[in-house]
Amino acid sequence: MARSGSAKPSASRAPPSPTPPVAVITKPNTKAPKRKEDYTSDGVEDNDVFLLPGSDFQVLIAVTILAAIVRLYRIYQPTSVVFDEVHFGGFASKYIKGKFFMDVHPPLAKLLITLFGWLAGFDGNFDFKEIGKDYLEPGVPYVAMRLFPALCGIFLAPTMFLTLKATGCRTFTATLGAGLIIFENGLLTQARLILLDSPLMIATAFTALAFTSFTNQHELGPTKAFQPSWWFWLVMTGLGLGMTVSIKWVGLFTIAWVGSLTLVQLWVLLGDYKNVTIRILAKHFMARLFCLIVIPLTFYMAMFGIHFLCLTNPGEGDGFMSSEFQSTLNSKGMQDVPADVLMGSRVTIRHVNTQGGYLHSHPLMYPTGSKQQQITLYPHKDENNIWLLENQTQPLDIHGEPINGTTAWFNLPEPPYITNGAVLRLYHQPTHRRLHSHDVRPPITEADWQNEVSAYGYEGFDGDANDFFRVEIIKKKSKSGVAQERLRTIDTKFRLVHIMTGCVLFSHKVKLPDWASEQQEVTCAKGGTLPNSLWYIESNEHPQLGEDAEKVNYANPGFFGKFWELQKVMWKTNAGLTESHAWDSRPPSWPILRRGINFWGKQHRQIYLMGNPLVWWSATAAVLVYVLFKGLAVLRWQRSCNDYANTTFKRFDYEIGTSVLGWALHYFPFYLMQRQLFLHHYFPALYFAIIAFCQFYDFITARISVIGLKDKPIINKLGATGFLVLSMVVFVLFAPLAYGGAWTKTECNRVKLFSTWDWDCNTFLDSVSSTPPESIPPRNLPERI
């Protein structure tokens, strides 16, 4: 983007990017070159894709048809669950059933996959639980569900064509770019399955098209500002950003790309003090604020609004959410309960930090340690969650004698409130044992600072001193007022401090083995963290709390509360995906296509996510060449060479630099992530690298005069055609891995150039004719999220 020619002169030199002002040295009787009087960029033409000639639209249609043929060929194969169809097909089932689930990705693509399946008659009864599980016998409309990603993959090619035309590339160059998308094996593989990457790619590509078109209109100067085409592409950019981030959070990198270039635009506008008044600058700023922030954010939140409307029933994912959130789901809500908690109340106690599991016991013993009755955290409502709150001593009657039994507190003249610092015992009524701790190591977390918690005693047993716990109300976590002084249902958050040892009742996300039904471990921790030591009472009943007693219930979090809570849970869960995976890979290996992902294997066929090496390496080479070019350009600028006075040089730097910036912002942030990463995370960066490659080719063959190819368009056409044909040949060589087609060991070994390309050639037979029908049980492949 060219800087305004009317910028104020400065003693210091401007940086080389976006474009420095051209120094004008006047000599006597010599005219200075004429400079633009506004922020219009040099060498920019109106490349509005709606104004393309009819021949380009004919090419566009042909490209789309070819993409459809390649993407839809045998899309019904394989007829069984492939890789992450386990997850995203399963989510479609949950949407149709309305069962709440938790996923680390936003809902847009999953909702559209569900829509396609529902329109085809899918009833949600197929669970997608295992790779290789057959689709045909249960009658799953899996082809219709795969059709949505396939359509996204089809439209990716014409979108690339239009994007390159919007940058000013020749038609053959744009066709080359579209062809490289069509014959990219990795993009093909993702587009034929129930996965999110193909929808993500079309949303990213649409955003790139819209913003490139908007930038073109912007660079034409003030005459185009705020015109219908200018507004249209700016609004489409915002809509594209909303769609992209509503599919995967990788869309945040696209937002960073658009945002950084928008700041450059505003900086250039700020420099045009003659034509851009403060009022006009504010208008530009507000237009971008509305279109690039308000529209995407509104769209993103609207997708979660639909998500919440669809998922109204409890499901396996509601355990990730808070009690307030869960109470909004059908059958998870509860009646109003008495607010005050008294000695003798029958209560359920929930943990605050680990999604609200209930303090629980059952008539099973620890196999180690004290071998007393187990105490666990259990996520569901159950009779074994009920505890009776007892004072440390029995109450006295009018004669001063202890009133024995668990009903001793039911008829006292004054309500026996439980205040901060009160010492009590927790009696488990179903098994007649009391909550108990002692200096014994827990069964799993055998740390010196943690003690075992058990249920100890029998019916009629008075218990011992190890049953005593002190209530410690945490005022900053409790609702202000009475809830900070005495126990109140829901509103009071408290700790239970063991009197004898000083440890606090504690739980964390450690699961007990099968002997405890994999329920969550509860211990007594010395110096345990506050979040994992916090508890609250959910249900509460006592004979002295009648119908007229003050009642409480969970506060309805509303849409915004649920939305924000779900974002935090998604972020935390996403960051927690740090376990190693058989097919994960790290960012340094992606640009060189070091390895792929094994998706599916059956009947001596295999689907392996593998890119087209020619496309990947060429795109990577284009990025590296630009980086070298930019380094040299900066050095020459530092030596006061006047390269940026050349319009073609300036456009080369800005246009390809814009694409390389998109590649960098979609690639380098992954270096900061510790979570599981896979080859398909590189696809958005690859798309920008392909754009850079095509732009580089177009400049060399059609725009740079020095080389001498600019006036020979046949070179551009022959070169594009030749490279595209070569890409098709490489595509065909690796196509069996994308389509899951028949292949032989010989053909497999011939194209397996590197040992890191770790698909197994022994999977295939010696000849295609000996390949059996699809009847062999599926291989067990690891799943991931």
mmCIF file of N, CA, C and O in Angstrom, residues 243-275:
data_model
loop_
_atom_site.group_PDB
_atom_site.id
_atom_site.type_symbol
_atom_site.label_atom_id
_atom_site.label_comp_id
_atom_site.label_asym_id
_atom_site.label_seq_id
_atom_site.Cartn_x
_atom_site.Cartn_y
_atom_site.Cartn_z
ATOM 1 N N MET A 243 -17.254 -16.184 10.502
ATOM 2 C CA MET A 243 -17.391 -17.589 10.131
ATOM 3 C C MET A 243 -16.133 -18.373 10.486
ATOM 4 O O MET A 243 -16.217 -19.492 11.017
ATOM 5 N N THR A 244 -14.983 -17.803 10.197
ATOM 6 C CA THR A 244 -13.722 -18.523 10.423
ATOM 7 C C THR A 244 -13.527 -18.832 11.897
ATOM 8 O O THR A 244 -13.239 -19.976 12.273
ATOM 9 N N VAL A 245 -13.692 -17.820 12.750
ATOM 10 C CA VAL A 245 -13.460 -18.046 14.180
ATOM 11 C C VAL A 245 -14.589 -18.863 14.797
ATOM 12 O O VAL A 245 -14.404 -19.459 15.875
ATOM 13 N N SER A 246 -15.744 -18.954 14.128
ATOM 14 C CA SER A 246 -16.862 -19.764 14.628
ATOM 15 C C SER A 246 -16.713 -21.233 14.264
ATOM 16 O O SER A 246 -17.515 -22.062 14.696
ATOM 17 N N ILE A 247 -15.715 -21.553 13.463
ATOM 18 C CA ILE A 247 -15.438 -22.947 13.105
ATOM 19 C C ILE A 247 -14.307 -23.502 13.960
ATOM 20 O O ILE A 247 -14.416 -24.568 14.555
ATOM 21 N N LYS A 248 -13.209 -22.747 14.008
ATOM 22 C CA LYS A 248 -12.079 -23.104 14.866
ATOM 23 C C LYS A 248 -11.439 -21.821 15.356
ATOM 24 O O LYS A 248 -11.472 -20.794 14.672
ATOM 25 N N TRP A 249 -10.816 -21.896 16.497
ATOM 26 C CA TRP A 249 -10.141 -20.710 17.028
ATOM 27 C C TRP A 249 -8.903 -20.336 16.225
ATOM 28 O O TRP A 249 -8.315 -19.279 16.448
ATOM 29 N N VAL A 250 -8.507 -21.177 15.270
ATOM 30 C CA VAL A 250 -7.451 -20.784 14.344
ATOM 31 C C VAL A 250 -7.863 -19.508 13.610
ATOM 32 O O VAL A 250 -7.014 -18.748 13.134
ATOM 33 N N GLY A 251 -9.167 -19.257 13.524
ATOM 34 C CA GLY A 251 -9.654 -18.028 12.923
ATOM 35 C C GLY A 251 -9.121 -16.779 13.604
ATOM 36 O O GLY A 251 -9.121 -15.698 13.003
ATOM 37 N N LEU A 252 -8.655 -16.904 14.830
ATOM 38 C CA LEU A 252 -8.030 -15.753 15.505
ATOM 39 C C LEU A 252 -6.772 -15.305 14.771
ATOM 40 O O LEU A 252 -6.431 -14.119 14.776
ATOM 41 N N PHE A 253 -6.080 -16.256 14.124
ATOM 42 C CA PHE A 253 -4.895 -15.878 13.353
ATOM 43 C C PHE A 253 -5.297 -15.092 12.108
ATOM 44 O O PHE A 253 -4.582 -14.182 11.684
ATOM 45 N N THR A 254 -6.435 -15.458 11.515
ATOM 46 C CA THR A 254 -6.942 -14.693 10.372
ATOM 47 C C THR A 254 -7.331 -13.288 10.810
ATOM 48 O O THR A 254 -7.095 -12.310 10.092
ATOM 49 N N ILE A 255 -7.924 -13.192 11.995
ATOM 50 C CA ILE A 255 -8.252 -11.873 12.545
ATOM 51 C C ILE A 255 -6.972 -11.057 12.738
ATOM 52 O O ILE A 255 -6.939 -9.849 12.453
ATOM 53 N N ALA A 256 -5.904 -11.696 13.209
ATOM 54 C CA ALA A 256 -4.633 -10.993 13.397
ATOM 55 C C ALA A 256 -4.096 -10.485 12.063
ATOM 56 O O ALA A 256 -3.545 -9.371 11.982
ATOM 57 N N TRP A 257 -4.253 -11.292 11.008
ATOM 58 C CA TRP A 257 -3.783 -10.879 9.675
ATOM 59 C C TRP A 257 -4.552 -9.660 9.180
ATOM 60 O O TRP A 257 -3.952 -8.654 8.779
ATOM 61 N N VAL A 258 -5.870 -9.751 9.220
ATOM 62 C CA VAL A 258 -6.695 -8.617 8.784
ATOM 63 C C VAL A 258 -6.437 -7.406 9.674
ATOM 64 O O VAL A 258 -6.318 -6.271 9.190
ATOM 65 N N GLY A 259 -6.332 -7.632 10.975
ATOM 66 C CA GLY A 259 -6.140 -6.527 11.899
ATOM 67 C C GLY A 259 -4.836 -5.793 11.676
ATOM 68 O O GLY A 259 -4.782 -4.550 11.699
ATOM 69 N N SER A 260 -3.754 -6.543 11.448
ATOM 70 C CA SER A 260 -2.452 -5.895 11.250
ATOM 71 C C SER A 260 -2.434 -5.073 9.970
ATOM 72 O O SER A 260 -1.913 -3.942 9.955
ATOM 73 N N LEU A 261 -3.028 -5.592 8.898
ATOM 74 C CA LEU A 261 -3.064 -4.839 7.639
ATOM 75 C C LEU A 261 -4.022 -3.655 7.731
ATOM 76 O O LEU A 261 -3.804 -2.623 7.082
ATOM 77 N N THR A 262 -5.058 -3.804 8.527
ATOM 78 C CA THR A 262 -5.967 -2.670 8.748
ATOM 79 C C THR A 262 -5.253 -1.535 9.465
ATOM 80 O O THR A 262 -5.458 -0.351 9.157
ATOM 81 N N LEU A 263 -4.402 -1.874 10.417
ATOM 82 C CA LEU A 263 -3.621 -0.839 11.104
ATOM 83 C C LEU A 263 -2.692 -0.116 10.128
ATOM 84 O O LEU A 263 -2.501 1.104 10.224
ATOM 85 N N VAL A 264 -2.128 -0.868 9.171
ATOM 86 C CA VAL A 264 -1.289 -0.232 8.149
ATOM 87 C C VAL A 264 -2.125 0.749 7.330
ATOM 88 O O VAL A 264 -1.687 1.877 7.040
ATOM 89 N N GLN A 265 -3.326 0.328 6.946
ATOM 90 C CA GLN A 265 -4.202 1.214 6.177
ATOM 91 C C GLN A 265 -4.510 2.492 6.955
ATOM 92 O O GLN A 265 -4.448 3.602 6.403
ATOM 93 N N LEU A 266 -4.842 2.347 8.210
ATOM 94 C CA LEU A 266 -5.173 3.525 9.025
ATOM 95 C C LEU A 266 -3.944 4.422 9.202
ATOM 96 O O LEU A 266 -4.069 5.653 9.250
ATOM 97 N N TRP A 267 -2.772 3.807 9.301
ATOM 98 C CA TRP A 267 -1.549 4.599 9.436
ATOM 99 C C TRP A 267 -1.303 5.439 8.179
ATOM 100 O O TRP A 267 -0.920 6.603 8.251
ATOM 101 N N VAL A 268 -1.536 4.826 7.012
ATOM 102 C CA VAL A 268 -1.388 5.562 5.756
ATOM 103 C C VAL A 268 -2.422 6.679 5.659
ATOM 104 O O VAL A 268 -2.113 7.800 5.237
ATOM 105 N N LEU A 269 -3.641 6.391 6.068
ATOM 106 C CA LEU A 269 -4.681 7.430 6.062
ATOM 107 C C LEU A 269 -4.290 8.588 6.973
ATOM 108 O O LEU A 269 -4.528 9.756 6.651
ATOM 109 N N LEU A 270 -3.709 8.269 8.107
ATOM 110 C CA LEU A 270 -3.300 9.312 9.041
ATOM 111 C C LEU A 270 -2.255 10.231 8.425
ATOM 112 O O LEU A 270 -2.215 11.432 8.705
ATOM 113 N N GLY A 271 -1.416 9.681 7.532
ATOM 114 C CA GLY A 271 -0.390 10.491 6.898
ATOM 115 C C GLY A 271 -0.902 11.423 5.816
ATOM 116 O O GLY A 271 -0.221 12.387 5.453
ATOM 117 N N ASP A 272 -2.090 11.152 5.276
ATOM 118 C CA ASP A 272 -2.658 12.011 4.233
ATOM 119 C C ASP A 272 -3.449 13.136 4.886
ATOM 120 O O ASP A 272 -4.680 13.145 4.884
ATOM 121 N N TYR A 273 -2.731 14.103 5.446
ATOM 122 C CA TYR A 273 -3.393 15.156 6.216
ATOM 123 C C TYR A 273 -4.129 16.148 5.335
ATOM 124 O O TYR A 273 -4.974 16.901 5.814
ATOM 125 N N LYS A 274 -3.821 16.166 4.017
ATOM 126 C CA LYS A 274 -4.502 17.117 3.132
ATOM 127 C C LYS A 274 -5.894 16.632 2.748
ATOM 128 O O LYS A 274 -6.818 17.437 2.612
ATOM 129 N N ASN A 275 -6.056 15.328 2.526
ATOM 130 C CA ASN A 275 -7.326 14.793 2.034
ATOM 131 C C ASN A 275 -8.143 14.084 3.102
ATOM 132 O O ASN A 275 -9.353 13.941 2.973
#
